[in-house]
Coordinates of C-alpha atoms in Angstrom, one line a residue:
X1309 CA -23.4 -1.8 29.1
X1310 CA -23.1 -3.2 32.6
X1311 CA -26.0 -1.5 34.5
X1312 CA -25.4 -2.8 38.0
X1313 CA -24.9 -0.6 41.0
X1314 CA -21.5 -2.3 41.6
X1315 CA -20.4 -1.2 38.2
X1316 CA -21.3 2.4 39.0
X1317 CA -19.2 2.3 42.1
X1318 CA -16.3 0.8 40.1
X1319 CA -16.5 3.7 37.7
X1320 CA -16.4 6.1 40.6
X1321 CA -13.3 4.4 41.9
X1322 CA -11.6 4.4 38.5
X1323 CA -12.0 8.2 38.2
X1324 CA -11.5 9.6 41.7
X1325 CA -10.5 13.1 40.5
X1326 CA -13.9 13.6 39.0
X1327 CA -16.0 12.1 41.8
X1328 CA -18.8 14.4 42.8
X1329 CA -18.8 13.6 46.5
X1330 CA -15.3 15.0 46.9
X1331 CA -16.4 18.5 46.0
X1332 CA -20.1 19.1 46.0
X1333 CA -22.8 19.0 48.8
X1334 CA -26.2 17.5 48.0
X1335 CA -29.1 19.3 49.7
X1336 CA -29.7 17.9 53.2
X1337 CA -33.4 18.8 53.2
X1338 CA -35.2 17.2 50.2
X1339 CA -38.6 17.1 51.8
X1340 CA -40.9 14.5 50.3
X1341 CA -38.2 13.3 47.9
X1342 CA -35.3 12.0 50.1
X1343 CA -34.0 9.8 47.3
X1344 CA -34.2 12.3 44.5
X1345 CA -31.4 12.7 42.0
X1346 CA -30.4 16.3 41.3
X1347 CA -30.7 17.2 37.7
X1348 CA -31.2 20.9 38.1
X1349 CA -27.6 22.0 37.5
X1350 CA -28.8 23.8 34.4
X1351 CA -30.8 26.1 36.8
X1352 CA -28.6 26.2 39.9
X1353 CA -25.5 24.2 40.5
X1354 CA -24.9 22.6 43.9
X1355 CA -22.7 24.2 46.5
X1356 CA -19.0 23.2 46.6
X1357 CA -17.8 22.0 50.0
X1358 CA -15.3 24.8 50.3
X1359 CA -17.8 27.7 49.5
X1360 CA -18.7 28.5 53.1
X1361 CA -15.0 28.7 54.1
X1362 CA -14.2 31.0 51.2
X1363 CA -17.0 33.4 52.2
X1364 CA -16.0 33.3 55.8
X1365 CA -12.4 34.2 54.9
X1366 CA -13.7 37.4 53.3
X1367 CA -16.0 38.2 56.2
X1368 CA -13.1 37.7 58.6
X1369 CA -10.8 39.9 56.6
X1370 CA -13.5 42.6 56.5
X1371 CA -14.1 42.4 60.3
X1372 CA -10.3 42.5 61.1
X1373 CA -9.0 44.9 58.5
X1374 CA -11.9 47.1 57.4
X1375 CA -11.0 49.1 54.3
X1376 CA -7.4 47.9 54.6
X1377 CA -8.7 44.5 53.3
X1378 CA -8.4 46.0 49.8
X1379 CA -4.6 46.1 50.2
X1380 CA -3.5 43.7 53.0
X1381 CA -4.0 40.2 54.1
X1382 CA -3.4 36.9 52.3
X1383 CA -5.9 37.8 49.5
X1384 CA -6.1 41.6 49.2
X1385 CA -9.5 42.4 47.6
X1386 CA -7.8 44.7 45.0
X1387 CA -6.5 41.7 43.2
X1388 CA -9.0 39.1 44.4
X1389 CA -10.7 38.8 41.0
X1390 CA -7.5 38.0 39.1
X1391 CA -7.4 34.3 40.0
X1392 CA -11.1 34.1 39.0
X1393 CA -10.4 35.7 35.6
X1394 CA -7.4 33.4 35.0
X1395 CA -9.3 30.3 36.1
X1396 CA -12.4 31.2 34.0
X1397 CA -10.1 31.8 31.0
X1398 CA -9.0 28.1 31.3
X1399 CA -12.7 27.0 31.4
X1400 CA -13.7 28.9 28.3
X1401 CA -10.4 28.6 26.3
X1402 CA -9.3 32.2 26.5
X1403 CA -6.3 34.3 27.4
X1404 CA -6.5 35.7 30.9
X1405 CA -6.7 39.3 29.7
X1406 CA -9.7 38.4 27.5
X1407 CA -12.0 37.5 30.5
X1408 CA -13.5 39.6 33.3
X1409 CA -15.8 38.6 36.1
X1410 CA -18.5 41.2 36.5
X1411 CA -22.2 42.1 36.7
X1412 CA -24.9 39.6 35.7
X1413 CA -25.4 37.9 32.3
X1414 CA -27.9 40.2 30.7
X1415 CA -26.0 43.3 32.0
X1416 CA -22.9 41.9 30.3
X1417 CA -24.8 41.2 27.1
X1418 CA -25.9 44.9 27.1
X1419 CA -22.3 46.0 27.6
X1420 CA -21.2 43.8 24.8
X1421 CA -23.9 44.9 22.4
X1422 CA -23.0 48.5 23.2
X1423 CA -19.6 47.7 21.8
X1424 CA -20.3 45.2 19.1
X1425 CA -23.7 46.2 17.6
X1426 CA -22.6 49.0 15.2
X1427 CA -25.6 49.4 12.9
X1428 CA -25.7 51.3 9.6
X1429 CA -28.6 52.0 7.3
X1430 CA -27.6 49.0 5.1
X1431 CA -26.4 46.7 7.9
X1432 CA -28.4 46.9 11.1
X1433 CA -29.8 43.4 11.7
X1434 CA -29.0 41.1 14.7
X1435 CA -29.2 37.4 14.1
X1436 CA -30.5 35.2 17.0
X1437 CA -32.4 31.9 17.5
X1438 CA -36.1 32.2 17.3
X1439 CA -36.3 30.3 20.6
X1440 CA -33.4 32.2 22.3
X1441 CA -33.8 32.7 26.1
X1442 CA -36.3 35.6 26.5
X1443 CA -33.7 37.9 28.2
X1444 CA -31.5 37.6 25.1
X1445 CA -34.4 38.5 22.9
X1446 CA -35.3 41.5 25.1
X1447 CA -31.7 42.7 25.0
X1448 CA -31.3 42.7 21.3
X1449 CA -34.7 44.2 20.7
X1450 CA -33.9 47.0 23.1
X1451 CA -30.6 47.8 21.4
X1452 CA -32.3 47.9 17.9
X1453 CA -34.9 50.2 19.3
X1454 CA -32.3 52.3 21.1
X1455 CA -30.5 52.9 17.8
X1456 CA -33.7 53.9 16.0
X1457 CA -34.7 50.7 14.3
X1458 CA -37.9 48.7 14.3
X1459 CA -37.1 45.6 16.4
X1460 CA -39.5 43.5 14.4
X1461 CA -37.5 44.2 11.2
X1462 CA -34.0 44.5 12.7
X1463 CA -34.1 41.1 14.6
X1464 CA -33.5 38.2 12.2
X1465 CA -34.6 34.9 13.8
X1466 CA -33.2 31.5 13.0
X1467 CA -35.8 28.7 12.8
X1468 CA -35.4 24.9 12.4
X1469 CA -36.6 23.2 9.3
X1470 CA -40.3 22.1 9.3
X1471 CA -40.8 19.1 11.5
X1472 CA -37.4 19.5 13.2
X1473 CA -36.5 20.8 16.7
X1474 CA -32.9 22.0 16.4
X1475 CA -30.9 24.1 14.0
X1476 CA -28.7 22.6 11.4
X1477 CA -25.2 24.2 11.2
X1478 CA -25.4 24.3 7.4
X1479 CA -28.7 26.2 7.6
X1480 CA -27.2 28.8 10.0
X1481 CA -24.2 29.3 7.7
X1482 CA -26.5 29.5 4.7
X1483 CA -28.4 32.4 6.3
X1484 CA -25.1 34.1 7.2
X1485 CA -23.9 33.8 3.6
X1486 CA -27.2 35.0 2.1
X1487 CA -28.1 37.7 4.5
X1488 CA -24.6 38.7 5.7
X1489 CA -24.6 42.2 4.1
X1490 CA -27.6 43.1 6.2
X1491 CA -26.4 41.6 9.5
X1492 CA -24.4 43.7 11.9
X1493 CA -24.2 41.3 14.8
X1494 CA -24.8 37.6 15.4
X1495 CA -25.6 36.5 19.0
X1496 CA -26.5 32.9 19.5
X1497 CA -26.5 30.5 22.5
X1498 CA -23.6 28.1 22.7
X1499 CA -26.1 25.6 24.1
X1500 CA -29.8 26.4 23.7
X1501 CA -31.6 26.5 27.0
X1502 CA -34.8 24.9 25.5
X1503 CA -33.5 22.1 23.2
X1504 CA -30.0 21.5 24.7
X1505 CA -28.5 21.8 21.2
X1506 CA -24.8 22.3 21.3
X1507 CA -24.0 24.7 18.4
X1508 CA -20.9 24.4 16.2
X1509 CA -19.4 27.6 17.6
X1510 CA -16.2 27.3 15.6
X1511 CA -17.9 26.9 12.2
X1512 CA -20.6 29.5 12.8
X1513 CA -18.1 32.0 14.1
X1514 CA -15.8 31.5 11.1
X1515 CA -18.7 32.0 8.7
X1516 CA -19.9 35.1 10.5
X1517 CA -16.5 36.7 10.6
X1518 CA -16.0 35.9 6.9
X1519 CA -19.2 37.8 6.2
X1520 CA -18.0 40.8 8.2
X1521 CA -20.3 40.2 11.1
X1522 CA -19.5 40.7 14.8
X1523 CA -20.0 37.2 16.4
X1524 CA -21.0 36.8 20.0
X1525 CA -22.3 34.0 22.2
X1526 CA -24.4 33.5 25.2
X1527 CA -22.6 30.7 27.1
X1528 CA -25.0 30.4 30.0
X1529 CA -25.5 26.7 29.4
X1530 CA -22.0 26.0 27.9
X1531 CA -19.5 27.5 30.3
X1532 CA -18.4 24.8 32.7
X1533 CA -20.5 22.2 30.8
X1534 CA -18.5 21.6 27.6
X1535 CA -14.9 22.5 26.5
X1536 CA -14.6 25.8 24.7
X1537 CA -11.9 27.5 22.7
X1538 CA -13.1 31.1 22.4
X1539 CA -9.8 32.6 21.6
X1540 CA -8.8 30.1 19.0
X1541 CA -12.2 30.1 17.4
X1542 CA -12.0 33.9 17.0
X1543 CA -15.2 34.7 18.8
X1544 CA -15.6 38.5 19.1
X1545 CA -17.5 38.5 22.4
X1546 CA -19.3 36.2 24.9
X1547 CA -21.0 36.4 28.2
X1548 CA -22.2 33.8 30.7
X1549 CA -23.6 33.3 34.2
X1550 CA -21.6 31.3 36.8
X1551 CA -24.5 29.9 38.9
X1552 CA -25.3 26.9 36.7
X1553 CA -22.6 24.5 35.8
X1554 CA -20.0 26.7 37.5
X1555 CA -21.7 26.2 40.9
X1556 CA -21.2 29.7 42.2
X1557 CA -24.5 30.3 44.0
X1558 CA -27.9 31.9 43.2
X1559 CA -27.6 35.1 41.2
X1560 CA -23.8 34.7 41.1
X1561 CA -21.6 37.3 39.5
X1562 CA -21.3 36.6 35.8
X1563 CA -18.4 37.1 33.3
X1564 CA -17.6 38.3 29.8
X1565 CA -15.1 37.6 27.1
X1566 CA -13.7 40.0 24.6
X1567 CA -11.2 38.8 22.0
X1568 CA -7.7 40.0 22.2
X1569 CA -7.9 41.8 18.8
X1570 CA -10.4 44.3 20.2
X1571 CA -8.6 45.0 23.5
X1572 CA -6.3 47.7 22.2
X1573 CA -8.7 49.2 19.7
X1574 CA -8.8 53.0 20.6
X1575 CA -12.0 53.5 18.7
X1576 CA -14.1 50.9 20.3
X1577 CA -17.3 52.2 22.0
X1578 CA -18.0 51.2 25.5
X1579 CA -20.2 52.1 28.4
X1580 CA -17.5 52.9 31.1
X1581 CA -17.1 53.1 34.8
X1582 CA -14.2 53.8 37.2
X1583 CA -13.2 50.2 37.8
X1584 CA -12.6 50.0 34.0
X1585 CA -9.7 52.5 34.5
X1586 CA -6.2 51.1 34.4
X1587 CA -5.2 50.1 38.0
X1588 CA -2.0 52.2 37.9
X1589 CA -3.9 55.4 37.3
X1590 CA -7.3 54.6 38.8
X1591 CA -6.7 56.6 42.0
X1592 CA -5.6 59.6 40.0
X1593 CA -9.4 60.3 39.8
X1594 CA -9.0 61.8 36.4
X1595 CA -12.1 62.9 34.5
X1596 CA -11.1 60.9 31.3
X1597 CA -10.7 57.2 31.6
X1598 CA -7.4 55.4 31.0
X1599 CA -8.4 51.9 30.0
X1600 CA -6.1 48.8 30.1
X1601 CA -5.8 46.6 27.1
X1602 CA -7.8 43.9 28.8
X1603 CA -11.5 42.9 29.2
X1604 CA -11.4 44.7 32.5
X1605 CA -11.9 47.9 30.5
X1606 CA -15.6 46.9 30.5
X1607 CA -15.8 46.6 34.3
X1608 CA -17.9 49.4 35.7
X1609 CA -17.7 49.1 39.5
X1610 CA -15.8 47.8 42.5
X1611 CA -15.5 44.0 42.5
X1612 CA -18.2 42.5 44.8
X1613 CA -15.8 40.3 46.8
X1614 CA -18.3 38.4 48.9
X1615 CA -20.1 37.4 45.6
X1616 CA -16.8 36.5 43.9
X1617 CA -15.7 34.2 46.8
X1618 CA -18.0 31.3 45.8
X1619 CA -16.9 31.5 42.2
X1620 CA -13.3 31.2 43.4
X1621 CA -14.1 28.1 45.5
X1622 CA -15.8 26.5 42.5
X1623 CA -13.1 27.3 40.0
X1624 CA -10.5 25.6 42.3
X1625 CA -12.4 22.4 41.5
X1626 CA -12.3 23.0 37.8
X1627 CA -8.6 23.7 38.0
X1628 CA -8.0 20.5 39.9
X1629 CA -10.0 18.3 37.5
X1630 CA -9.9 20.1 34.2
X1631 CA -12.5 20.5 31.5
X1632 CA -11.4 17.5 29.4
X1633 CA -11.8 15.2 32.3
X1634 CA -15.2 16.7 33.3
X1635 CA -16.5 16.4 29.7
X1636 CA -15.4 12.8 29.5
X1637 CA -17.1 12.1 32.8
X1638 CA -20.2 13.9 31.7
X1639 CA -20.6 11.9 28.5
X1640 CA -20.0 8.7 30.5
X1641 CA -22.6 9.5 33.0
X1642 CA -25.1 10.5 30.3
X1643 CA -24.6 7.3 28.4
X1644 CA -25.0 5.3 31.7
X1645 CA -28.2 7.2 32.5
X1646 CA -29.7 6.7 29.1
X1647 CA -28.9 3.0 29.2
X1648 CA -30.7 2.8 32.6
X1649 CA -33.7 4.5 31.2
X1650 CA -33.7 2.3 28.1
X1651 CA -33.6 -0.7 30.4
X1652 CA -36.8 0.3 32.3

């Protein structure tokens, strides 16, 4: 591979739609490291150039319209989240009605587990990675405990083979096939935060569903990083944060996915709040909820518009470039970096 700086500039010129400098601001104050490269997008993505303007637009609408901002202006807040849901659906390969921007990642995992962890005496285990992100482990253990089970027995942990660092897909499927009658829910990371392993979501989901298991994914390190096809893969549920690869700011509002086949299920259990009521009847203020056949049925509270504005700014970039182009660029940059390191 050509490793010259000139070649790097030529690659930038050849792929202008995916050039970072068009969209993202590098930190101006880098202290003692003025020439550092930013490799912390897995922790906090950088700020899109249009983020400040998006937030300012909301602030100006608030100052000029007050409560009327919910219903008037160029972007009424009542519908502000809809573009975000639609754009996120394109990022994760879902139908727009299957996605909802809301809460934070772990809160959404709790909401999903409330619906998709349905333990019985014979089938009450939850399957996760042994080295899952701690918050995921805390969440599943707390749900097992809440339903009256011993977490140490109810949580089944996947471990790599001796001397290996990542899970093999065939081993995961083998556990599903052997232990399936005891497993109620599978919740794995699409990309593991510690090893960087990209799981075969399609194959594992298919195996889990064949075994009668509800299959969910924590996509914190996958959403906005790799192409996904949650609807076509048949994933039951998923949740992710938006502040990493989706560049939406520290502690940004997260999102969740619920497959279409569950959206009109009248018997599904949910933890509910008033913003999960169908828009057409929300202001009837009825004591019994009237849920829509969308993932918005899981929304609890009023959309935090100021927090959603940065997500909207970022997703406009993803819409303009597209996940296939971003993934191609990502692989190209990774290959280039590895070649540079090998050349040291």
